[in-house]
């Protein structure tokens, strides 16, 4: 196994594209590199679980980023359907509460899948937390929800790389930290504001780096993936 394959195993490429054909073509170009693929709401709405099976045939591990948030029974039953597919990692909003998370993680673990929590969306800036009744700082709320997720046996959380350090301290070395907002020096920021390079994000304690446009919009996505570490 090459070094580059091992490093790519920490990269989750976000397939934020608007057609099934574009998604498949990107997957074919990235096949064999070692990276994961992330399927979000848009692509899932377009193509459902069938596309996931195609990605599995190409050898990928898949993070299904649907951020489920509903009553415990509904989420648990949905998890049973999703975990019967080829996905490897799924997520729920921690704000759905302990019981919803605990029942979901039981289903996921029985099926050998990982379950990740979403704490505070990084789009929630300024006055948005107080507006929904949260008067603590973002960091306090992120740590509170991450600890609740850990108590409910989730495998980790999605967080900005900025929060990775404190989460690593508070939740220990085994807890998975999945961090978007990753930009190598050579790449534009797009609409991301607080970004870290892949190397700095790993130093801060990230377990997996979610990278979208620097790879998916590149003329040669495979080359861009390899250049993440330059
Ligand atoms: O193209 P880019 O690298 O910015 O894509 C980042 C991916 O991570 C997108 O799928 C985006 O929805 C997701 N994400 C994010 N920030 C969060 C949570 C998820 O950018 N806080």
PDB file of C-alpha atoms and ligand atoms in Angstrom:
ATOM      1  CA  UNK A   1       0.000   0.000   0.000  1.00  0.00           C
ATOM      2  CA  UNK A   2       1.495   3.411  -0.922  1.00  0.00           C
ATOM      3  CA  UNK A   3       1.747   6.395   1.460  1.00  0.00           C
ATOM      4  CA  UNK A   4      -0.605   8.326  -0.768  1.00  0.00           C
ATOM      5  CA  UNK A   5      -3.244   5.557  -0.539  1.00  0.00           C
ATOM      6  CA  UNK A   6      -2.972   5.635   3.262  1.00  0.00           C
ATOM      7  CA  UNK A   7      -3.353   9.408   3.423  1.00  0.00           C
ATOM      8  CA  UNK A   8      -6.261   9.317   0.995  1.00  0.00           C
ATOM      9  CA  UNK A   9      -8.065   6.941   3.354  1.00  0.00           C
ATOM     10  CA  UNK A  10      -8.524   9.960   5.619  1.00  0.00           C
ATOM     11  CA  UNK A  11     -10.132  12.007   2.844  1.00  0.00           C
ATOM     12  CA  UNK A  12     -13.874  11.967   2.204  1.00  0.00           C
ATOM     13  CA  UNK A  13     -14.647  13.554  -1.155  1.00  0.00           C
ATOM     14  CA  UNK A  14     -18.020  15.345  -1.071  1.00  0.00           C
ATOM     15  CA  UNK A  15     -19.835  14.502  -4.291  1.00  0.00           C
ATOM     16  CA  UNK A  16     -21.934  17.676  -4.372  1.00  0.00           C
ATOM     17  CA  UNK A  17     -22.990  17.386  -8.008  1.00  0.00           C
ATOM     18  CA  UNK A  18     -26.395  17.730  -9.596  1.00  0.00           C
ATOM     19  CA  UNK A  19     -26.578  14.670 -11.817  1.00  0.00           C
ATOM     20  CA  UNK A  20     -26.039  10.973 -11.326  1.00  0.00           C
ATOM     21  CA  UNK A  21     -23.808  10.909 -14.417  1.00  0.00           C
ATOM     22  CA  UNK A  22     -21.424  13.527 -12.998  1.00  0.00           C
ATOM     23  CA  UNK A  23     -21.263  11.609  -9.712  1.00  0.00           C
ATOM     24  CA  UNK A  24     -20.453   8.339 -11.430  1.00  0.00           C
ATOM     25  CA  UNK A  25     -17.837   9.873 -13.660  1.00  0.00           C
ATOM     26  CA  UNK A  26     -16.074  11.463 -10.656  1.00  0.00           C
ATOM     27  CA  UNK A  27     -16.234   8.156  -8.788  1.00  0.00           C
ATOM     28  CA  UNK A  28     -14.678   6.352 -11.743  1.00  0.00           C
ATOM     29  CA  UNK A  29     -11.835   8.878 -11.869  1.00  0.00           C
ATOM     30  CA  UNK A  30     -11.175   8.531  -8.122  1.00  0.00           C
ATOM     31  CA  UNK A  31     -11.535   4.747  -7.931  1.00  0.00           C
ATOM     32  CA  UNK A  32      -8.501   2.987  -6.479  1.00  0.00           C
ATOM     33  CA  UNK A  33      -7.140   6.115  -4.760  1.00  0.00           C
ATOM     34  CA  UNK A  34      -8.229   5.036  -1.257  1.00  0.00           C
ATOM     35  CA  UNK A  35     -10.491   8.041  -0.573  1.00  0.00           C
ATOM     36  CA  UNK A  36     -14.064   7.802   0.703  1.00  0.00           C
ATOM     37  CA  UNK A  37     -17.096   9.348  -0.999  1.00  0.00           C
ATOM     38  CA  UNK A  38     -19.709  11.481   0.731  1.00  0.00           C
ATOM     39  CA  UNK A  39     -23.255  11.366  -0.602  1.00  0.00           C
ATOM     40  CA  UNK A  40     -25.310  14.310   0.605  1.00  0.00           C
ATOM     41  CA  UNK A  41     -28.973  15.221   0.428  1.00  0.00           C
ATOM     42  CA  UNK A  42     -28.967  16.507  -3.144  1.00  0.00           C
ATOM     43  CA  UNK A  43     -27.369  13.437  -4.688  1.00  0.00           C
ATOM     44  CA  UNK A  44     -29.418  11.135  -2.476  1.00  0.00           C
ATOM     45  CA  UNK A  45     -32.603  12.889  -3.575  1.00  0.00           C
ATOM     46  CA  UNK A  46     -31.534  12.421  -7.186  1.00  0.00           C
ATOM     47  CA  UNK A  47     -30.457   8.827  -7.085  1.00  0.00           C
ATOM     48  CA  UNK A  48     -31.216   7.123  -3.762  1.00  0.00           C
ATOM     49  CA  UNK A  49     -29.411   4.026  -2.608  1.00  0.00           C
ATOM     50  CA  UNK A  50     -28.858   2.582  -6.096  1.00  0.00           C
ATOM     51  CA  UNK A  51     -25.904   4.882  -6.714  1.00  0.00           C
ATOM     52  CA  UNK A  52     -24.336   3.803  -3.448  1.00  0.00           C
ATOM     53  CA  UNK A  53     -24.217   0.224  -4.662  1.00  0.00           C
ATOM     54  CA  UNK A  54     -22.442   1.411  -7.830  1.00  0.00           C
ATOM     55  CA  UNK A  55     -19.844   3.217  -5.707  1.00  0.00           C
ATOM     56  CA  UNK A  56     -19.343   0.116  -3.588  1.00  0.00           C
ATOM     57  CA  UNK A  57     -18.608  -1.896  -6.738  1.00  0.00           C
ATOM     58  CA  UNK A  58     -15.852   0.642  -7.473  1.00  0.00           C
ATOM     59  CA  UNK A  59     -14.358  -0.115  -4.039  1.00  0.00           C
ATOM     60  CA  UNK A  60     -15.289   3.031  -2.082  1.00  0.00           C
ATOM     61  CA  UNK A  61     -16.272   3.456   1.525  1.00  0.00           C
ATOM     62  CA  UNK A  62     -19.334   5.673   1.737  1.00  0.00           C
ATOM     63  CA  UNK A  63     -20.410   8.369   4.181  1.00  0.00           C
ATOM     64  CA  UNK A  64     -24.143   8.981   3.752  1.00  0.00           C
ATOM     65  CA  UNK A  65     -24.643  12.543   4.970  1.00  0.00           C
ATOM     66  CA  UNK A  66     -28.413  12.826   5.472  1.00  0.00           C
ATOM     67  CA  UNK A  67     -28.307  14.431   8.958  1.00  0.00           C
ATOM     68  CA  UNK A  68     -31.416  12.612  10.165  1.00  0.00           C
ATOM     69  CA  UNK A  69     -33.499  14.390  12.806  1.00  0.00           C
ATOM     70  CA  UNK A  70     -36.895  12.988  13.790  1.00  0.00           C
ATOM     71  CA  UNK A  71     -38.557  11.059  16.615  1.00  0.00           C
ATOM     72  CA  UNK A  72     -36.543   8.012  17.820  1.00  0.00           C
ATOM     73  CA  UNK A  73     -38.792   5.367  16.238  1.00  0.00           C
ATOM     74  CA  UNK A  74     -38.767   7.011  12.817  1.00  0.00           C
ATOM     75  CA  UNK A  75     -34.997   7.452  12.803  1.00  0.00           C
ATOM     76  CA  UNK A  76     -34.395   3.934  14.115  1.00  0.00           C
ATOM     77  CA  UNK A  77     -36.578   2.396  11.400  1.00  0.00           C
ATOM     78  CA  UNK A  78     -34.908   4.522   8.718  1.00  0.00           C
ATOM     79  CA  UNK A  79     -31.515   3.392  10.018  1.00  0.00           C
ATOM     80  CA  UNK A  80     -32.579  -0.213   9.541  1.00  0.00           C
ATOM     81  CA  UNK A  81     -33.249   0.488   5.857  1.00  0.00           C
ATOM     82  CA  UNK A  82     -30.052   2.499   5.332  1.00  0.00           C
ATOM     83  CA  UNK A  83     -27.775   0.032   7.123  1.00  0.00           C
ATOM     84  CA  UNK A  84     -28.998  -2.772   4.855  1.00  0.00           C
ATOM     85  CA  UNK A  85     -27.255  -0.913   1.994  1.00  0.00           C
ATOM     86  CA  UNK A  86     -23.547  -0.580   1.324  1.00  0.00           C
ATOM     87  CA  UNK A  87     -23.069   2.632   3.348  1.00  0.00           C
ATOM     88  CA  UNK A  88     -20.273   2.591   5.920  1.00  0.00           C
ATOM     89  CA  UNK A  89     -21.046   5.742   7.898  1.00  0.00           C
ATOM     90  CA  UNK A  90     -24.315   7.608   8.500  1.00  0.00           C
ATOM     91  CA  UNK A  91     -25.193  10.689  10.534  1.00  0.00           C
ATOM     92  CA  UNK A  92     -27.938  12.157  12.713  1.00  0.00           C
ATOM     93  CA  UNK A  93     -28.419  15.553  14.347  1.00  0.00           C
ATOM     94  CA  UNK A  94     -27.393  15.382  18.005  1.00  0.00           C
ATOM     95  CA  UNK A  95     -30.212  17.847  18.687  1.00  0.00           C
ATOM     96  CA  UNK A  96     -32.630  14.920  18.162  1.00  0.00           C
ATOM     97  CA  UNK A  97     -31.722  13.831  21.692  1.00  0.00           C
ATOM     98  CA  UNK A  98     -30.187  10.927  23.588  1.00  0.00           C
ATOM     99  CA  UNK A  99     -32.811   8.267  22.895  1.00  0.00           C
ATOM    100  CA  UNK A 100     -32.869   8.886  19.165  1.00  0.00           C
ATOM    101  CA  UNK A 101     -29.067   8.689  19.020  1.00  0.00           C
ATOM    102  CA  UNK A 102     -28.793   5.623  21.269  1.00  0.00           C
ATOM    103  CA  UNK A 103     -31.395   3.626  19.329  1.00  0.00           C
ATOM    104  CA  UNK A 104     -29.762   4.626  16.031  1.00  0.00           C
ATOM    105  CA  UNK A 105     -26.280   3.683  17.142  1.00  0.00           C
ATOM    106  CA  UNK A 106     -27.507   0.279  18.263  1.00  0.00           C
ATOM    107  CA  UNK A 107     -28.920  -0.400  14.789  1.00  0.00           C
ATOM    108  CA  UNK A 108     -25.779   0.898  13.079  1.00  0.00           C
ATOM    109  CA  UNK A 109     -23.362  -1.060  15.230  1.00  0.00           C
ATOM    110  CA  UNK A 110     -25.331  -4.274  14.852  1.00  0.00           C
ATOM    111  CA  UNK A 111     -24.889  -3.812  11.098  1.00  0.00           C
ATOM    112  CA  UNK A 112     -21.191  -2.935  11.430  1.00  0.00           C
ATOM    113  CA  UNK A 113     -21.671   0.718  10.402  1.00  0.00           C
ATOM    114  CA  UNK A 114     -20.434   3.888  12.050  1.00  0.00           C
ATOM    115  CA  UNK A 115     -22.777   6.587  13.331  1.00  0.00           C
ATOM    116  CA  UNK A 116     -21.720  10.224  13.476  1.00  0.00           C
ATOM    117  CA  UNK A 117     -23.481  13.177  15.100  1.00  0.00           C
ATOM    118  CA  UNK A 118     -23.941  16.690  13.756  1.00  0.00           C
ATOM    119  CA  UNK A 119     -23.483  19.189  16.590  1.00  0.00           C
ATOM    120  CA  UNK A 120     -23.954  22.851  15.586  1.00  0.00           C
ATOM    121  CA  UNK A 121     -24.082  23.613  11.875  1.00  0.00           C
ATOM    122  CA  UNK A 122     -21.224  25.937  10.964  1.00  0.00           C
ATOM    123  CA  UNK A 123     -23.758  28.056   9.089  1.00  0.00           C
ATOM    124  CA  UNK A 124     -25.271  29.014  12.489  1.00  0.00           C
ATOM    125  CA  UNK A 125     -23.406  32.235  13.111  1.00  0.00           C
ATOM    126  CA  UNK A 126     -24.071  35.519  14.874  1.00  0.00           C
ATOM    127  CA  UNK A 127     -27.444  35.634  16.584  1.00  0.00           C
ATOM    128  CA  UNK A 128     -28.761  32.297  15.314  1.00  0.00           C
ATOM    129  CA  UNK A 129     -27.982  30.242  18.430  1.00  0.00           C
ATOM    130  CA  UNK A 130     -29.627  32.740  20.827  1.00  0.00           C
ATOM    131  CA  UNK A 131     -32.579  32.901  18.415  1.00  0.00           C
ATOM    132  CA  UNK A 132     -33.246  29.197  19.022  1.00  0.00           C
ATOM    133  CA  UNK A 133     -32.811  29.567  22.780  1.00  0.00           C
ATOM    134  CA  UNK A 134     -29.133  28.596  23.122  1.00  0.00           C
ATOM    135  CA  UNK A 135     -27.338  31.261  25.110  1.00  0.00           C
ATOM    136  CA  UNK A 136     -24.046  29.441  25.631  1.00  0.00           C
ATOM    137  CA  UNK A 137     -21.130  29.935  23.269  1.00  0.00           C
ATOM    138  CA  UNK A 138     -20.895  27.815  20.119  1.00  0.00           C
ATOM    139  CA  UNK A 139     -17.963  25.872  21.600  1.00  0.00           C
ATOM    140  CA  UNK A 140     -19.926  25.089  24.765  1.00  0.00           C
ATOM    141  CA  UNK A 141     -22.894  23.886  22.762  1.00  0.00           C
ATOM    142  CA  UNK A 142     -20.690  21.814  20.427  1.00  0.00           C
ATOM    143  CA  UNK A 143     -18.963  20.107  23.369  1.00  0.00           C
ATOM    144  CA  UNK A 144     -22.268  19.527  25.181  1.00  0.00           C
ATOM    145  CA  UNK A 145     -23.787  17.811  22.119  1.00  0.00           C
ATOM    146  CA  UNK A 146     -20.607  15.841  21.372  1.00  0.00           C
ATOM    147  CA  UNK A 147     -20.576  14.472  24.925  1.00  0.00           C
ATOM    148  CA  UNK A 148     -24.233  13.502  24.662  1.00  0.00           C
ATOM    149  CA  UNK A 149     -23.424  11.754  21.370  1.00  0.00           C
ATOM    150  CA  UNK A 150     -20.565   9.915  23.049  1.00  0.00           C
ATOM    151  CA  UNK A 151     -22.842   8.825  25.893  1.00  0.00           C
ATOM    152  CA  UNK A 152     -25.285   7.474  23.282  1.00  0.00           C
ATOM    153  CA  UNK A 153     -22.383   5.413  21.828  1.00  0.00           C
ATOM    154  CA  UNK A 154     -21.980   7.378  18.603  1.00  0.00           C
ATOM    155  CA  UNK A 155     -18.577   6.944  16.974  1.00  0.00           C
ATOM    156  CA  UNK A 156     -17.887  10.638  16.524  1.00  0.00           C
ATOM    157  CA  UNK A 157     -19.127  14.009  15.321  1.00  0.00           C
ATOM    158  CA  UNK A 158     -18.867  16.342  12.358  1.00  0.00           C
ATOM    159  CA  UNK A 159     -17.239  19.586  13.397  1.00  0.00           C
ATOM    160  CA  UNK A 160     -15.300  22.459  11.975  1.00  0.00           C
ATOM    161  CA  UNK A 161     -11.556  21.855  12.186  1.00  0.00           C
ATOM    162  CA  UNK A 162     -11.506  24.935  14.433  1.00  0.00           C
ATOM    163  CA  UNK A 163     -13.344  22.924  17.111  1.00  0.00           C
ATOM    164  CA  UNK A 164     -11.278  19.757  16.626  1.00  0.00           C
ATOM    165  CA  UNK A 165      -8.743  20.605  19.323  1.00  0.00           C
ATOM    166  CA  UNK A 166     -11.225  21.120  22.144  1.00  0.00           C
ATOM    167  CA  UNK A 167     -13.306  18.115  21.049  1.00  0.00           C
ATOM    168  CA  UNK A 168     -10.217  15.916  20.993  1.00  0.00           C
ATOM    169  CA  UNK A 169      -9.425  17.049  24.557  1.00  0.00           C
ATOM    170  CA  UNK A 170     -12.975  16.589  25.810  1.00  0.00           C
ATOM    171  CA  UNK A 171     -13.933  13.377  24.003  1.00  0.00           C
ATOM    172  CA  UNK A 172     -10.653  11.446  23.978  1.00  0.00           C
ATOM    173  CA  UNK A 173      -8.439   9.908  21.308  1.00  0.00           C
ATOM    174  CA  UNK A 174     -10.866   7.332  19.894  1.00  0.00           C
ATOM    175  CA  UNK A 175     -13.759   9.665  19.107  1.00  0.00           C
ATOM    176  CA  UNK A 176     -13.976  10.335  15.354  1.00  0.00           C
ATOM    177  CA  UNK A 177     -13.819  13.958  14.242  1.00  0.00           C
ATOM    178  CA  UNK A 178     -14.974  14.536  10.691  1.00  0.00           C
ATOM    179  CA  UNK A 179     -14.050  17.998   9.524  1.00  0.00           C
ATOM    180  CA  UNK A 180     -15.125  19.966   6.427  1.00  0.00           C
ATOM    181  CA  UNK A 181     -13.758  23.405   5.545  1.00  0.00           C
ATOM    182  CA  UNK A 182     -10.498  21.970   4.233  1.00  0.00           C
ATOM    183  CA  UNK A 183      -8.502  23.909   1.673  1.00  0.00           C
ATOM    184  CA  UNK A 184      -4.943  23.255   0.495  1.00  0.00           C
ATOM    185  CA  UNK A 185      -2.818  26.384  -0.024  1.00  0.00           C
ATOM    186  CA  UNK A 186      -3.244  26.179  -3.814  1.00  0.00           C
ATOM    187  CA  UNK A 187      -7.031  26.182  -3.741  1.00  0.00           C
ATOM    188  CA  UNK A 188      -9.640  28.975  -3.637  1.00  0.00           C
ATOM    189  CA  UNK A 189     -11.841  29.143  -0.544  1.00  0.00           C
ATOM    190  CA  UNK A 190     -15.183  29.201  -2.430  1.00  0.00           C
ATOM    191  CA  UNK A 191     -17.793  30.119   0.203  1.00  0.00           C
ATOM    192  CA  UNK A 192     -15.892  28.576   3.129  1.00  0.00           C
ATOM    193  CA  UNK A 193     -14.681  31.183   5.606  1.00  0.00           C
ATOM    194  CA  UNK A 194     -12.630  29.454   8.277  1.00  0.00           C
ATOM    195  CA  UNK A 195     -10.489  26.920   6.472  1.00  0.00           C
ATOM    196  CA  UNK A 196      -7.515  24.754   7.385  1.00  0.00           C
ATOM    197  CA  UNK A 197      -5.065  22.911   5.156  1.00  0.00           C
ATOM    198  CA  UNK A 198      -5.297  19.092   5.232  1.00  0.00           C
ATOM    199  CA  UNK A 199      -2.092  18.836   7.239  1.00  0.00           C
ATOM    200  CA  UNK A 200      -3.147  21.449   9.815  1.00  0.00           C
ATOM    201  CA  UNK A 201      -6.562  19.788  10.211  1.00  0.00           C
ATOM    202  CA  UNK A 202      -4.909  16.452  11.001  1.00  0.00           C
ATOM    203  CA  UNK A 203      -2.595  18.204  13.460  1.00  0.00           C
ATOM    204  CA  UNK A 204      -5.655  19.753  15.154  1.00  0.00           C
ATOM    205  CA  UNK A 205      -7.041  16.264  15.726  1.00  0.00           C
ATOM    206  CA  UNK A 206      -9.279  15.538  12.719  1.00  0.00           C
ATOM    207  CA  UNK A 207      -9.844  11.884  11.900  1.00  0.00           C
ATOM    208  CA  UNK A 208     -11.336  12.403   8.441  1.00  0.00           C
ATOM    209  CA  UNK A 209     -11.232  15.442   6.165  1.00  0.00           C
ATOM    210  CA  UNK A 210     -14.269  16.283   4.050  1.00  0.00           C
ATOM    211  CA  UNK A 211     -13.098  17.905   0.806  1.00  0.00           C
ATOM    212  CA  UNK A 212     -15.443  18.897  -1.984  1.00  0.00           C
ATOM    213  CA  UNK A 213     -14.770  21.514  -4.620  1.00  0.00           C
ATOM    214  CA  UNK A 214     -10.941  21.533  -4.586  1.00  0.00           C
ATOM    215  CA  UNK A 215     -11.244  17.982  -5.959  1.00  0.00           C
ATOM    216  CA  UNK A 216     -14.619  17.842  -7.701  1.00  0.00           C
ATOM    217  CA  UNK A 217     -14.176  21.061  -9.702  1.00  0.00           C
ATOM    218  CA  UNK A 218     -10.562  20.343 -10.667  1.00  0.00           C
ATOM    219  CA  UNK A 219      -9.779  19.603 -14.282  1.00  0.00           C
ATOM    220  CA  UNK A 220      -8.125  16.420 -13.098  1.00  0.00           C
ATOM    221  CA  UNK A 221      -9.786  15.319  -9.822  1.00  0.00           C
ATOM    222  CA  UNK A 222      -7.417  12.425  -9.228  1.00  0.00           C
ATOM    223  CA  UNK A 223      -4.398  14.720  -9.526  1.00  0.00           C
ATOM    224  CA  UNK A 224      -6.062  17.276  -7.224  1.00  0.00           C
ATOM    225  CA  UNK A 225      -6.654  14.572  -4.618  1.00  0.00           C
ATOM    226  CA  UNK A 226      -2.974  13.644  -4.648  1.00  0.00           C
ATOM    227  CA  UNK A 227      -2.007  17.354  -4.477  1.00  0.00           C
ATOM    228  CA  UNK A 228      -3.977  17.900  -1.251  1.00  0.00           C
ATOM    229  CA  UNK A 229      -0.824  17.196   0.723  1.00  0.00           C
ATOM    230  CA  UNK A 230       1.481  19.532  -1.255  1.00  0.00           C
TER     231      UNK A 230
HETATM  232  O1  LIG B   1     -16.680  22.027  -1.498  1.00  0.00           O
HETATM  233  P1  LIG B   1     -16.366  21.988  -0.025  1.00  0.00           P
HETATM  234  O2  LIG B   1     -15.012  21.386   0.293  1.00  0.00           O
HETATM  235  O3  LIG B   1     -16.579  23.323   0.629  1.00  0.00           O
HETATM  236  O4  LIG B   1     -17.460  20.973   0.546  1.00  0.00           O
HETATM  237  C1  LIG B   1     -17.571  20.713   1.906  1.00  0.00           C
HETATM  238  C2  LIG B   1     -18.641  19.708   2.149  1.00  0.00           C
HETATM  239  O5  LIG B   1     -18.828  19.598   3.554  1.00  0.00           O
HETATM  240  C3  LIG B   1     -20.018  20.062   1.587  1.00  0.00           C
HETATM  241  O6  LIG B   1     -20.686  18.830   1.285  1.00  0.00           O
HETATM  242  C4  LIG B   1     -20.704  20.766   2.725  1.00  0.00           C
HETATM  243  O7  LIG B   1     -22.102  20.647   2.692  1.00  0.00           O
HETATM  244  C5  LIG B   1     -20.147  19.974   3.905  1.00  0.00           C
HETATM  245  N1  LIG B   1     -20.162  20.690   5.166  1.00  0.00           N
HETATM  246  C6  LIG B   1     -19.536  21.903   5.370  1.00  0.00           C
HETATM  247  N2  LIG B   1     -19.585  22.502   6.599  1.00  0.00           N
HETATM  248  C7  LIG B   1     -20.236  21.918   7.579  1.00  0.00           C
HETATM  249  C8  LIG B   1     -20.876  20.695   7.415  1.00  0.00           C
HETATM  250  C9  LIG B   1     -20.823  20.107   6.165  1.00  0.00           C
HETATM  251  O8  LIG B   1     -18.905  22.439   4.465  1.00  0.00           O
HETATM  252  N3  LIG B   1     -20.242  22.474   8.752  1.00  0.00           N
END
